XYZ file of C-alpha atoms in Angstrom:
740
model
C -55.760 144.485 44.838
C -52.919 144.543 42.295
C -50.842 141.953 44.138
C -51.451 138.853 41.987
C -48.461 139.121 39.629
C -46.795 135.717 39.161
C -43.941 134.935 38.932
C -43.101 138.016 41.023
C -43.792 138.215 44.760
C -45.203 141.687 45.401
C -45.930 141.757 49.184
C -42.291 141.617 50.448
C -41.227 144.253 47.895
C -44.096 146.538 48.900
C -43.201 146.007 52.555
C -39.561 146.928 51.850
C -40.618 150.072 49.973
C -42.855 151.146 52.854
C -40.037 150.495 55.323
C -37.829 152.777 53.215
C -40.505 155.481 53.221
C -40.851 155.314 56.999
C -37.168 154.882 57.842
C -35.568 157.164 55.276
C -38.167 159.657 54.083
C -40.323 160.205 57.158
C -37.299 159.737 59.433
C -33.638 160.306 58.533
C -32.316 156.750 58.804
C -31.347 154.037 56.319
C -32.862 150.697 55.386
C -29.315 149.340 55.508
C -29.095 150.269 59.195
C -26.007 152.507 59.065
C -27.189 155.577 60.921
C -28.729 158.825 59.721
C -27.891 159.194 56.043
C -31.271 160.340 54.654
C -30.920 163.843 55.986
C -31.741 167.181 54.407
C -28.016 167.986 54.398
C -27.131 164.880 52.398
C -29.946 165.502 49.908
C -28.620 169.039 49.470
C -25.142 167.591 48.902
C -26.492 165.323 46.152
C -28.231 168.322 44.634
C -24.990 170.284 44.638
C -22.650 167.571 43.373
C -24.984 165.498 41.161
C -28.034 167.504 40.072
C -26.223 170.771 39.478
C -23.155 169.162 37.903
C -24.520 167.301 34.833
C -21.957 165.350 32.842
C -22.802 165.023 29.141
C -19.416 163.605 28.153
C -18.337 160.072 27.320
C -18.720 157.231 29.771
C -21.339 155.065 31.397
C -23.870 156.142 34.012
C -21.724 154.777 36.831
C -18.488 156.225 35.460
C -20.019 159.695 35.299
C -21.762 159.309 38.647
C -18.485 158.447 40.350
C -16.836 161.556 38.909
C -19.760 163.748 39.981
C -19.715 162.417 43.553
C -15.926 162.506 43.926
C -16.124 165.539 46.254
C -19.408 164.620 47.953
C -19.425 163.581 51.640
C -19.250 159.803 52.242
C -22.741 159.763 53.772
C -24.147 161.460 50.663
C -22.639 158.704 48.518
C -24.349 156.125 50.721
C -27.601 158.006 50.237
C -27.167 157.826 46.474
C -26.735 154.047 46.724
C -29.931 153.803 48.797
C -31.847 155.905 46.262
C -30.669 153.539 43.528
C -31.971 150.668 45.670
C -35.358 152.388 45.956
C -35.506 152.912 42.187
C -34.548 149.272 41.545
C -37.327 147.813 43.725
C -39.953 148.100 40.987
C -38.372 147.291 37.587
C -38.052 143.629 36.639
C -36.406 144.513 33.312
C -33.050 144.817 35.105
C -31.358 141.663 36.386
C -30.970 140.956 40.115
C -27.169 140.753 39.906
C -27.036 143.945 37.846
C -29.063 145.831 40.452
C -27.079 144.451 43.353
C -23.723 145.171 41.710
C -24.669 148.802 41.025
C -25.840 149.441 44.589
C -22.731 147.821 46.095
C -20.420 149.770 43.809
C -21.907 153.170 44.664
C -21.934 152.349 48.394
C -18.252 151.356 48.181
C -17.417 154.913 47.045
C -18.099 156.005 50.642
C -15.019 154.119 51.791
C -17.116 151.441 53.505
C -18.463 148.149 52.165
C -22.047 146.971 52.202
C -22.676 143.293 52.923
C -23.932 141.640 49.674
C -26.036 139.270 51.799
C -27.928 142.136 53.474
C -31.660 141.260 53.626
C -32.513 144.384 51.656
C -30.406 143.027 48.760
C -32.044 139.592 48.717
C -33.225 138.061 45.472
C -36.879 138.290 46.477
C -36.528 142.092 46.709
C -34.222 142.536 43.716
C -36.533 140.491 41.474
C -38.826 143.462 40.789
C -42.528 143.440 40.012
C -42.877 145.088 36.587
C -40.969 146.861 33.869
C -39.951 150.472 34.348
C -39.851 150.889 30.591
C -36.876 152.210 28.683
C -36.927 155.483 30.636
C -35.705 153.867 33.854
C -32.600 152.693 31.959
C -31.713 155.126 29.196
C -32.733 158.099 31.368
C -31.780 156.736 34.765
C -29.966 159.949 35.598
C -33.253 161.836 35.234
C -34.975 159.402 37.604
C -32.189 159.924 40.126
C -32.526 163.718 39.849
C -36.236 163.278 40.541
C -35.492 161.134 43.608
C -33.106 163.772 44.962
C -35.701 166.516 44.506
C -38.370 164.331 46.091
C -36.112 163.885 49.119
C -35.351 167.606 49.353
C -39.039 168.447 49.167
C -40.155 165.974 51.830
C -37.335 166.950 54.195
C -38.518 170.580 54.011
C -41.632 169.751 56.064
C -42.055 168.406 59.589
C -41.898 164.688 60.374
C -45.576 164.713 61.316
C -46.513 166.208 57.958
C -44.262 163.729 56.138
C -46.061 160.819 57.793
C -49.430 162.301 56.878
C -48.490 162.743 53.215
C -47.389 159.124 52.800
C -50.376 157.746 54.722
C -53.135 159.445 52.731
C -53.688 158.902 49.011
C -55.274 162.295 48.343
C -52.574 164.214 50.214
C -49.818 162.258 48.489
C -51.183 162.812 44.976
C -51.625 166.536 45.628
C -48.113 166.823 47.077
C -46.289 164.806 44.418
C -47.790 166.936 41.645
C -45.873 169.921 43.037
C -42.465 168.291 42.441
C -40.427 169.479 39.423
C -40.660 167.169 36.361
C -43.186 165.001 38.201
C -45.237 164.424 35.071
C -42.355 162.803 33.170
C -40.880 160.393 35.680
C -41.497 156.713 36.301
C -40.732 156.730 40.019
C -43.804 158.808 40.839
C -45.983 155.895 39.614
C -43.807 153.275 41.318
C -43.962 155.035 44.679
C -47.724 155.614 44.398
C -48.209 151.888 43.798
C -45.983 150.911 46.719
C -47.896 153.190 49.076
C -51.437 152.439 47.892
C -51.571 149.071 46.055
C -55.188 148.674 47.144
C -56.225 151.385 44.679
C -53.263 151.883 42.288
C -52.377 149.444 39.504
C -48.758 148.287 39.113
C -48.117 150.452 36.077
C -45.097 152.702 35.727
C -46.744 154.847 33.064
C -50.069 156.508 32.424
C -49.785 155.347 28.830
C -50.783 151.809 29.792
C -53.493 153.104 32.138
C -55.101 154.903 29.222
C -54.760 151.851 26.950
C -56.476 149.628 29.535
C -59.410 152.002 29.861
C -59.710 152.203 26.079
C -59.375 148.435 25.627
C -62.208 147.700 28.051
C -64.408 150.454 26.598
C -64.312 152.675 29.685
C -62.909 155.785 27.944
C -61.170 156.536 24.661
C -57.525 157.527 24.385
C -58.641 160.969 23.267
C -60.835 161.388 26.345
C -58.076 160.386 28.777
C -55.281 162.352 27.127
C -55.226 165.027 29.819
C -56.527 163.016 32.774
C -54.649 163.286 36.053
C -53.187 160.376 38.019
C -56.187 160.569 40.335
C -58.707 160.369 37.480
C -56.937 157.397 35.907
C -56.598 155.589 39.253
C -60.283 156.118 40.041
C -61.388 154.867 36.623
C -59.188 151.787 36.864
C -60.420 151.081 40.391
C -64.006 151.124 39.158
C -63.069 148.875 36.206
C -61.298 146.440 38.514
C -64.412 146.148 40.657
C -66.465 145.174 37.608
C -63.903 142.596 36.507
C -63.582 141.072 39.969
C -67.356 140.602 40.052
C -67.306 139.111 36.567
C -64.524 136.599 37.244
C -65.344 136.015 40.896
C -61.811 136.637 42.122
C -59.579 139.471 43.306
C -56.474 137.804 41.878
C -56.482 139.749 38.622
C -53.752 141.711 36.898
C -53.986 143.650 33.654
C -50.695 142.188 32.406
C -51.829 138.584 32.924
C -54.553 136.418 31.489
C -57.521 136.645 31.253
C -57.276 140.472 31.077
C -54.102 141.032 29.041
C -55.359 140.156 25.564
C -58.400 142.421 25.935
C -56.332 145.620 25.736
C -52.858 144.693 24.469
C -51.761 144.337 20.885
C -50.263 140.892 20.055
C -46.744 142.256 19.490
C -46.590 144.535 22.523
C -43.788 143.703 25.012
C -44.694 141.484 27.943
C -43.998 144.171 30.517
C -45.647 147.540 31.120
C -44.216 150.288 28.994
C -42.603 153.363 30.463
C -43.498 156.998 29.919
C -42.808 158.343 26.468
C -39.313 159.807 26.288
C -39.700 162.022 23.211
C -38.849 165.164 25.162
C -36.087 163.659 27.242
C -33.370 164.014 24.643
C -30.376 161.663 24.482
C -29.795 159.871 27.748
C -26.597 158.817 29.437
C -25.426 155.348 28.542
C -26.315 152.804 31.223
C -23.497 150.286 31.217
C -23.939 148.163 34.298
C -21.123 146.682 36.377
C -20.458 143.128 35.249
C -20.384 140.933 38.314
C -19.278 137.335 38.335
C -20.384 134.627 40.707
C -19.794 135.141 44.405
C -18.461 131.667 45.090
C -20.629 129.553 47.336
C -23.056 132.443 47.739
C -24.105 132.413 44.088
C -27.535 131.203 43.109
C -27.413 127.458 42.352
C -28.684 126.205 38.996
C -32.285 125.112 38.784
C -33.373 121.875 37.137
C -37.141 121.939 37.469
C -39.968 120.017 35.814
C -43.558 121.193 36.176
C -45.901 118.236 35.908
C -49.623 117.706 35.984
C -52.651 116.857 33.861
C -53.467 118.900 30.745
C -54.763 122.433 31.151
C -53.201 123.243 34.529
C -51.061 126.123 33.292
C -47.639 124.451 33.026
C -46.695 126.101 29.739
C -48.233 129.390 30.897
C -46.030 129.340 33.991
C -42.955 128.816 31.822
C -43.952 131.837 29.760
C -44.170 133.938 32.910
C -40.565 132.975 33.656
C -39.364 134.347 30.307
C -39.164 137.890 31.687
C -36.627 136.800 34.328
C -34.290 135.894 31.503
C -34.843 138.934 29.290
C -32.728 142.075 29.068
C -33.901 145.409 27.817
C -31.546 146.965 25.232
C -30.104 149.427 27.738
C -29.083 146.579 30.045
C -26.790 144.854 27.535
C -23.193 145.898 26.983
C -22.006 145.269 23.442
C -19.148 142.905 24.288
C -21.453 140.545 26.166
C -24.064 140.774 23.449
C -21.509 139.919 20.758
C -20.503 136.749 22.603
C -24.115 135.611 22.700
C -24.613 136.570 19.059
C -21.689 134.618 17.576
C -22.644 131.559 19.642
C -25.556 131.135 17.237
C -23.359 131.009 14.120
C -20.530 128.829 12.870
C -17.039 129.949 11.920
C -17.869 130.208 8.216
C -20.631 132.774 8.751
C -18.495 134.728 11.244
C -15.542 134.917 8.827
C -17.745 135.960 5.893
C -19.519 138.652 7.927
C -16.202 140.017 9.237
C -14.601 140.188 5.783
C -17.706 141.838 4.344
C -17.650 144.404 7.127
C -13.981 145.198 6.449
C -14.951 145.932 2.847
C -11.629 145.079 1.231
C -9.074 142.301 0.863
C -7.050 141.933 4.069
C -4.404 139.716 5.625
C -5.459 137.026 8.057
C -3.678 138.922 10.844
C -6.059 141.845 10.228
C -9.088 139.553 10.072
C -8.123 138.093 13.471
C -8.656 141.503 15.087
C -12.223 141.988 13.859
C -14.696 142.086 16.820
C -16.778 139.229 15.430
C -13.748 136.958 15.032
C -12.425 137.891 18.473
C -15.836 137.216 20.026
C -16.043 133.822 18.304
C -12.543 132.946 19.502
C -13.546 133.848 23.068
C -16.778 131.916 22.800
C -14.964 128.811 21.512
C -12.058 129.363 23.937
C -9.454 129.557 21.177
C -6.249 131.504 21.703
C -4.970 130.834 18.176
C -7.618 130.935 15.450
C -5.393 131.497 12.433
C -5.503 127.847 11.364
C -9.314 127.844 11.592
C -9.573 131.004 9.473
C -7.277 129.598 6.765
C -9.051 126.249 6.785
C -12.567 127.647 6.364
C -11.621 130.231 3.739
C -9.705 127.722 1.610
C -12.470 125.131 1.856
C -15.150 127.642 0.786
C -13.205 129.200 -2.078
C -14.626 128.526 -5.580
C -12.924 125.723 -7.563
C -11.753 128.219 -10.200
C -9.673 130.197 -7.665
C -6.113 129.102 -8.503
C -4.427 130.873 -5.617
C -5.756 128.262 -3.192
C -3.929 124.943 -3.125
C -6.683 122.869 -1.504
C -8.488 120.207 -3.482
C -11.398 119.753 -1.067
C -13.687 122.697 -1.900
C -17.370 122.801 -1.096
C -20.235 125.320 -1.240
C -21.197 127.849 -0.262
C -18.384 129.489 -2.244
C -17.637 132.738 -0.447
C -13.953 133.608 -0.282
C -11.290 134.665 -2.753
C -7.543 134.963 -2.177
C -5.336 137.431 -4.049
C -1.809 136.831 -5.282
C -0.607 138.801 -2.228
C -2.370 136.306 0.104
C -5.087 138.795 1.062
C -8.632 137.506 1.552
C -12.037 138.977 0.636
C -15.616 137.835 0.096
C -17.120 137.403 -3.347
C -19.516 140.130 -4.556
C -22.550 137.821 -4.333
C -21.748 136.572 -0.827
C -25.116 137.743 0.551
C -27.067 135.587 -1.882
C -24.818 132.598 -1.286
C -24.741 132.629 2.540
C -27.918 133.954 4.154
C -26.579 133.080 7.637
C -23.581 135.361 7.188
C -25.780 138.146 5.815
C -28.138 137.861 8.785
C -25.196 137.893 11.210
C -23.664 141.030 9.690
C -26.994 142.888 9.612
C -27.734 141.989 13.223
C -24.233 142.908 14.395
C -24.313 146.277 12.671
C -27.758 147.042 14.125
C -26.469 146.363 17.633
C -28.151 145.080 20.817
C -31.924 145.296 20.936
C -32.650 146.005 17.288
C -35.532 148.509 17.071
C -35.784 148.553 20.850
C -36.622 144.852 21.128
C -35.771 143.022 24.361
C -32.813 140.640 24.237
C -33.715 137.138 25.503
C -31.324 135.041 27.564
C -33.305 131.845 26.977
C -34.238 129.258 24.361
C -37.479 127.309 24.006
C -37.833 123.839 22.523
C -40.666 121.313 22.387
C -39.784 117.620 22.584
C -41.554 115.051 20.415
C -41.111 111.287 19.875
C -38.564 111.687 17.048
C -36.507 114.383 18.803
C -32.912 113.208 19.143
C -29.481 113.906 20.600
C -28.445 115.268 17.212
C -31.259 117.837 17.375
C -30.601 118.755 20.989
C -26.802 118.721 21.395
C -24.855 118.320 18.143
C -25.317 116.374 14.946
C -24.770 116.146 11.227
C -26.778 118.422 8.961
C -26.882 118.437 5.160
C -24.978 121.214 3.374
C -26.953 122.668 0.474
C -25.094 123.023 -2.806
C -25.540 125.473 -5.664
C -28.360 123.465 -7.211
C -30.292 123.287 -3.950
C -29.512 119.614 -3.376
C -27.515 118.278 -0.450
C -23.809 118.433 -1.275
C -22.480 116.997 1.978
C -22.865 117.115 5.723
C -21.423 119.141 8.593
C -21.691 119.124 12.364
C -24.198 121.683 13.683
C -24.789 122.703 17.293
C -28.229 121.940 18.701
C -30.302 124.264 20.856
C -28.798 122.977 24.119
C -25.200 123.484 23.030
C -26.073 126.946 21.713
C -27.625 128.190 24.956
C -24.730 126.682 26.936
C -22.281 128.694 24.810
C -24.235 131.896 25.457
C -24.373 131.262 29.209
C -20.666 130.463 29.374
C -19.767 133.701 27.600
C -21.723 135.803 30.138
C -21.272 134.252 33.605
C -22.640 137.312 35.401
C -26.226 136.641 34.261
C -28.558 133.690 34.359
C -29.749 131.904 31.228
C -32.518 129.362 30.778
C -33.601 126.516 28.537
C -37.345 125.838 28.513
C -38.373 122.354 27.347
C -42.079 121.927 26.722
C -43.488 118.376 26.738
C -40.187 116.997 28.039
C -41.577 113.499 28.553
C -42.688 113.006 24.934
C -39.119 112.221 23.806
C -36.741 109.487 24.900
C -34.998 111.694 27.452
C -32.064 109.365 28.118
C -31.186 109.335 24.407
C -31.766 113.057 23.908
C -29.458 114.089 26.763
C -26.919 111.317 26.266
C -23.757 111.798 28.326
C -24.948 115.267 29.344
C -27.303 113.708 31.863
C -24.277 113.761 34.186
C -23.202 117.313 33.385
C -26.579 118.875 34.232
C -26.221 117.869 37.890
C -25.826 121.010 40.040
C -22.718 119.556 41.670
C -21.025 118.935 38.325
C -21.948 122.190 36.595
C -19.076 124.124 35.021
C -18.268 127.546 36.419
C -16.574 130.003 34.077
C -15.005 133.386 34.654
C -15.656 136.458 32.490
C -12.971 135.319 30.012
C -14.651 131.929 29.533
C -12.045 129.938 31.490
C -13.172 126.941 33.533
C -12.982 127.687 37.266
C -14.791 124.663 38.699
C -16.957 121.752 37.617
C -16.681 119.287 34.737
C -16.121 119.435 30.990
C -16.206 116.553 28.489
C -15.265 116.050 24.863
C -18.417 115.674 22.791
C -18.329 113.531 19.648
C -17.732 115.537 16.496
C -16.878 118.848 18.148
C -13.386 119.178 16.690
C -12.937 121.889 14.066
C -11.589 121.292 10.599
C -8.083 121.853 11.919
C -8.629 118.993 14.348
C -8.511 121.074 17.530
C -10.778 119.499 20.129
C -13.468 121.447 22.004
C -14.264 120.741 25.616
C -17.865 121.162 26.710
C -19.498 121.796 30.071
C -22.963 122.842 31.213
C -22.565 126.304 32.797
C -23.617 126.891 36.366
C -25.625 129.958 35.319
C -27.959 127.941 33.062
C -31.357 126.944 34.451
C -33.322 124.126 32.829
C -37.111 124.054 33.032
C -39.454 121.448 31.618
C -43.160 120.719 31.469
C -44.669 117.273 31.606
C -48.224 116.263 30.808
C -48.967 113.321 33.088
C -51.853 112.221 30.887
C -49.240 111.265 28.273
C -46.764 109.611 30.602
C -46.770 109.230 34.360
C -43.909 110.645 36.405
C -43.447 107.146 37.814
C -42.260 105.945 34.394
C -39.460 108.492 34.047
C -35.838 107.417 33.888
C -34.515 107.252 37.466
C -31.358 109.127 36.435
C -33.453 112.030 35.219
C -35.656 112.047 38.309
C -32.555 112.233 40.511
C -31.252 115.323 38.683
C -34.472 117.335 38.489
C -36.809 118.800 41.047
C -40.477 118.187 40.331
C -43.282 120.621 41.059
C -46.825 119.343 40.717
C -49.374 121.658 39.118
C -52.846 120.314 39.890
C -56.080 121.967 38.738
C -56.591 125.292 40.517
C -60.274 125.585 41.354
C -59.878 128.995 42.987
C -59.282 130.563 39.583
C -62.722 129.339 38.496
C -64.661 130.556 41.521
C -67.323 132.355 39.521
C -70.764 131.548 38.154
C -71.808 131.446 34.515
C -75.606 131.696 34.221
C -75.911 129.964 37.591
C -73.275 127.292 36.859
C -70.479 127.183 39.438
C -67.449 126.433 37.261
C -65.209 125.479 40.173
C -67.694 122.959 41.598
C -68.415 121.586 38.117
C -64.751 120.880 37.335
C -63.998 119.600 40.821
C -66.814 117.044 40.629
C -65.733 115.861 37.176
C -62.173 115.416 38.439
C -63.319 113.479 41.505
C -64.989 111.008 39.196
C -61.959 110.852 36.898
C -59.646 110.083 39.805
C -62.009 107.310 40.908
C -62.360 105.758 37.439
C -58.785 106.378 36.215
C -56.119 108.132 38.300
C -54.974 111.619 39.333
C -52.698 111.862 36.285
C -55.739 112.091 34.024
C -57.700 114.991 35.410
C -58.835 118.113 33.561
C -57.122 121.429 34.166
C -58.737 124.776 34.919
C -57.361 126.308 31.702
C -60.115 124.626 29.691
C -62.662 126.863 31.441
C -60.698 130.002 32.227
C -61.996 131.959 29.224
C -65.613 130.784 29.496
C -67.838 133.830 29.896
C -71.331 132.579 29.033
C -73.405 129.422 28.660
C -72.790 129.129 24.922
C -69.018 129.095 25.448
C -69.420 126.471 28.179
C -71.365 124.253 25.756
C -68.654 124.672 23.133
C -65.885 123.752 25.572
C -67.732 120.591 26.602
C -68.542 119.580 23.035
C -65.145 120.253 21.417
C -62.660 119.804 24.254
C -63.908 118.079 27.407
C -65.827 115.184 25.861
C -63.129 114.374 23.239
C -60.525 114.418 26.041
C -62.604 112.003 28.119
C -63.023 109.807 25.052
C -59.227 109.682 24.741
C -58.752 109.002 28.463
C -61.041 105.948 28.361
C -59.987 104.610 24.957
C -63.442 105.174 23.460
C -65.197 103.425 26.336
C -68.260 105.686 26.192
C -69.875 104.027 29.183
C -67.197 105.534 31.402
C -67.507 108.913 29.703
C -71.211 108.752 30.497
C -70.398 107.946 34.130
C -68.120 110.984 34.456
C -70.796 113.269 32.989
C -73.795 111.670 34.672
C -76.300 113.599 36.722
C -76.268 112.885 40.432
C -78.383 109.788 40.871
C -79.238 109.460 37.204
C -78.108 109.097 33.592
C -75.892 111.513 31.742
C -77.865 114.370 30.150
C -75.004 114.842 27.660
C -75.107 111.353 26.140
C -77.964 109.243 24.886
C -77.624 105.460 25.158
C -79.409 103.443 22.438
C -79.553 99.669 22.889
C -79.054 97.703 19.683
C -80.340 94.112 19.667
C -78.466 91.523 17.576
C -81.695 90.076 16.191
C -82.878 93.539 15.192
C -79.595 94.304 13.448
C -78.781 90.948 11.790
C -82.143 89.195 11.751
C -82.848 85.847 13.345
C -79.316 84.470 13.031
C -79.144 81.534 15.386
C -75.497 80.995 14.436
C -74.604 84.350 16.033
C -74.047 84.241 19.739
C -74.606 87.944 20.336
C -76.648 89.891 22.805
C -77.070 93.615 22.982
C -74.784 96.530 22.128
C -75.098 100.066 23.532
C -74.491 102.962 21.181
C -73.746 106.401 22.705
C -74.412 109.676 20.920
C -74.351 113.273 22.080
C -77.659 114.800 22.959
C -78.407 118.055 21.054
C -75.928 120.640 22.288
C -78.595 123.340 22.231
C -80.497 121.451 24.952
C -77.599 121.686 27.427
C -78.973 124.222 29.854
C -77.485 125.634 33.023
C -79.419 122.970 34.949
C -77.839 120.299 32.740
C -74.380 121.322 33.930
C -75.517 121.848 37.516
C -76.926 118.312 37.579
C -73.358 116.961 37.618
C -72.597 118.420 41.052
C -76.029 119.149 42.581
C -78.864 116.844 43.589
C -82.170 116.985 41.701
C -83.800 118.507 44.769
C -81.331 121.402 44.804
C -81.894 122.143 41.118
C -85.678 122.113 41.303
């Protein structure tokens, strides 16, 4: 039922969750195969040492948890690690490495080590299948208390009764409602989905369940305010049945097209929201362990290009990958976030924001210690930044400042130096340097401003005039006081920016998404970096930004004003994805160097998605027949994708798609050769009902001109769109006998 959730793979995660239920909840074992740890005694120990010993002091979740479990038996600590694993199966808003590192750390507190390559810690299980909302992060301790109480409750009954509860939906729902705080916790929804995905949607909150029912007109938010889990599940099950009949497929999910936009607001996050936390109070800080690469066992970088004809979902698939490279605010520690933040700004903006934050004139030695300056120094791998600070501040001091003995001054004018050699920003610095103002405001607001997710990716679309200077580094005009260009400076492009962010945070994966990658001259855009993107030559950095393995090169123009050179490498934790429309340029024409460094995944039209009928028209058969003809008359690079028809819901919409999209695309494919367009859209065994062919005779057009050696010309025009009936469309793929 709710198993079609690309890019996540739900079946193995559901299977792992059910194995945990059987092995650890029904029985007393462990999914990690280390004996009987899921016992009533160990749950009672966690209740005594964790639940009944809350720690509201300073420190992260793991720091406090370690203190709480310091006196707990080793097997109880293992049980806590396994409960964390169970909680982490569902949420995709926590990174795989972050999950794995937390589980391994807690297990290590038992005095034994857990193998990081254990099958239950594999990437396919740690990927998750949907967001747990903010509650699973900021209030993780509450979720863990709930898991402990769930374990205590189930261990209080016989094994036979345990098995019966988890095997029967009605018994489970009745039992889980008896647990303390059951109405406020995310895990109750996660576990219900894992046990009964055939009738429970993959939603970790009833808030989204109610929104779906309201969005599809099944029940208003007011009506469902006090509905139980059972009532909401039943209503959604009935709604799903209607939608599966309508679209002719069971592969539907309320967080994916074509259902998502019918109940979600445009600015809602891409993942299901968690339960409201208004009554939870302030939660413990969740500061995850920062894990680096595990040598040869780390995930290799991906260079992948999705290619196919237009409308096959290439860009859509990229968008589904965004969530893999997105952190929720609670998942980001400030130091890591600062490194990614300053990577987007130059030294001038960083210095101005730091001085403005200090609020008074200070010595350069004091400025060096500001977090923004220290983060920029780490990001640029500079141990001594004093020369850079002096150089930028002197260059951007107003000409009338006499305490600066540098003749080369240029706008924006931001800095002033006192007679005592202290530096400050000018009062109007915000109006003069909008970049610096934006940096300071963002830094003061902190990670995840207003609860927004923090992306670890960049998106760019190539076009014919896109260049190396746009992509890597190049000269940009510097705007003067009058608004005119007053000079030029080197500015990092999107690729260099995302590389800097990935290098500063080697424990997480980053991504660059390039749409329409084949529309630019790729060899010129990548330049010398075509070598550095090879997996075998990728640079590996430690947490301090030092090169551990791989290659770095000196890029043209990357030296600072003090002349210090900057080495550049493409980090191993950066994935590069591209899309390629084969109707624009065949894969066979790509530069051989690029083809050798990228994997290519073909995305042909998916007819299964269209297996439904619109007023008797079989959309899948219609598109498949058109594409068979296109492949015969042109080639497989110029087919038509399923996306053109995915939102068609009635005959009128089908007419519109043909008139405004399909026929113009065919016209482009055949360079205005309408005779071939007519062939593609012809009825079986007859002429095209979509086009009318009028024969123009030369004598009729020009008169009896014996000097003109002309014959006949065929003019094609569209037949009236209103006459395109269901039989008109069916005539493309069915014989006249079948239609009549």
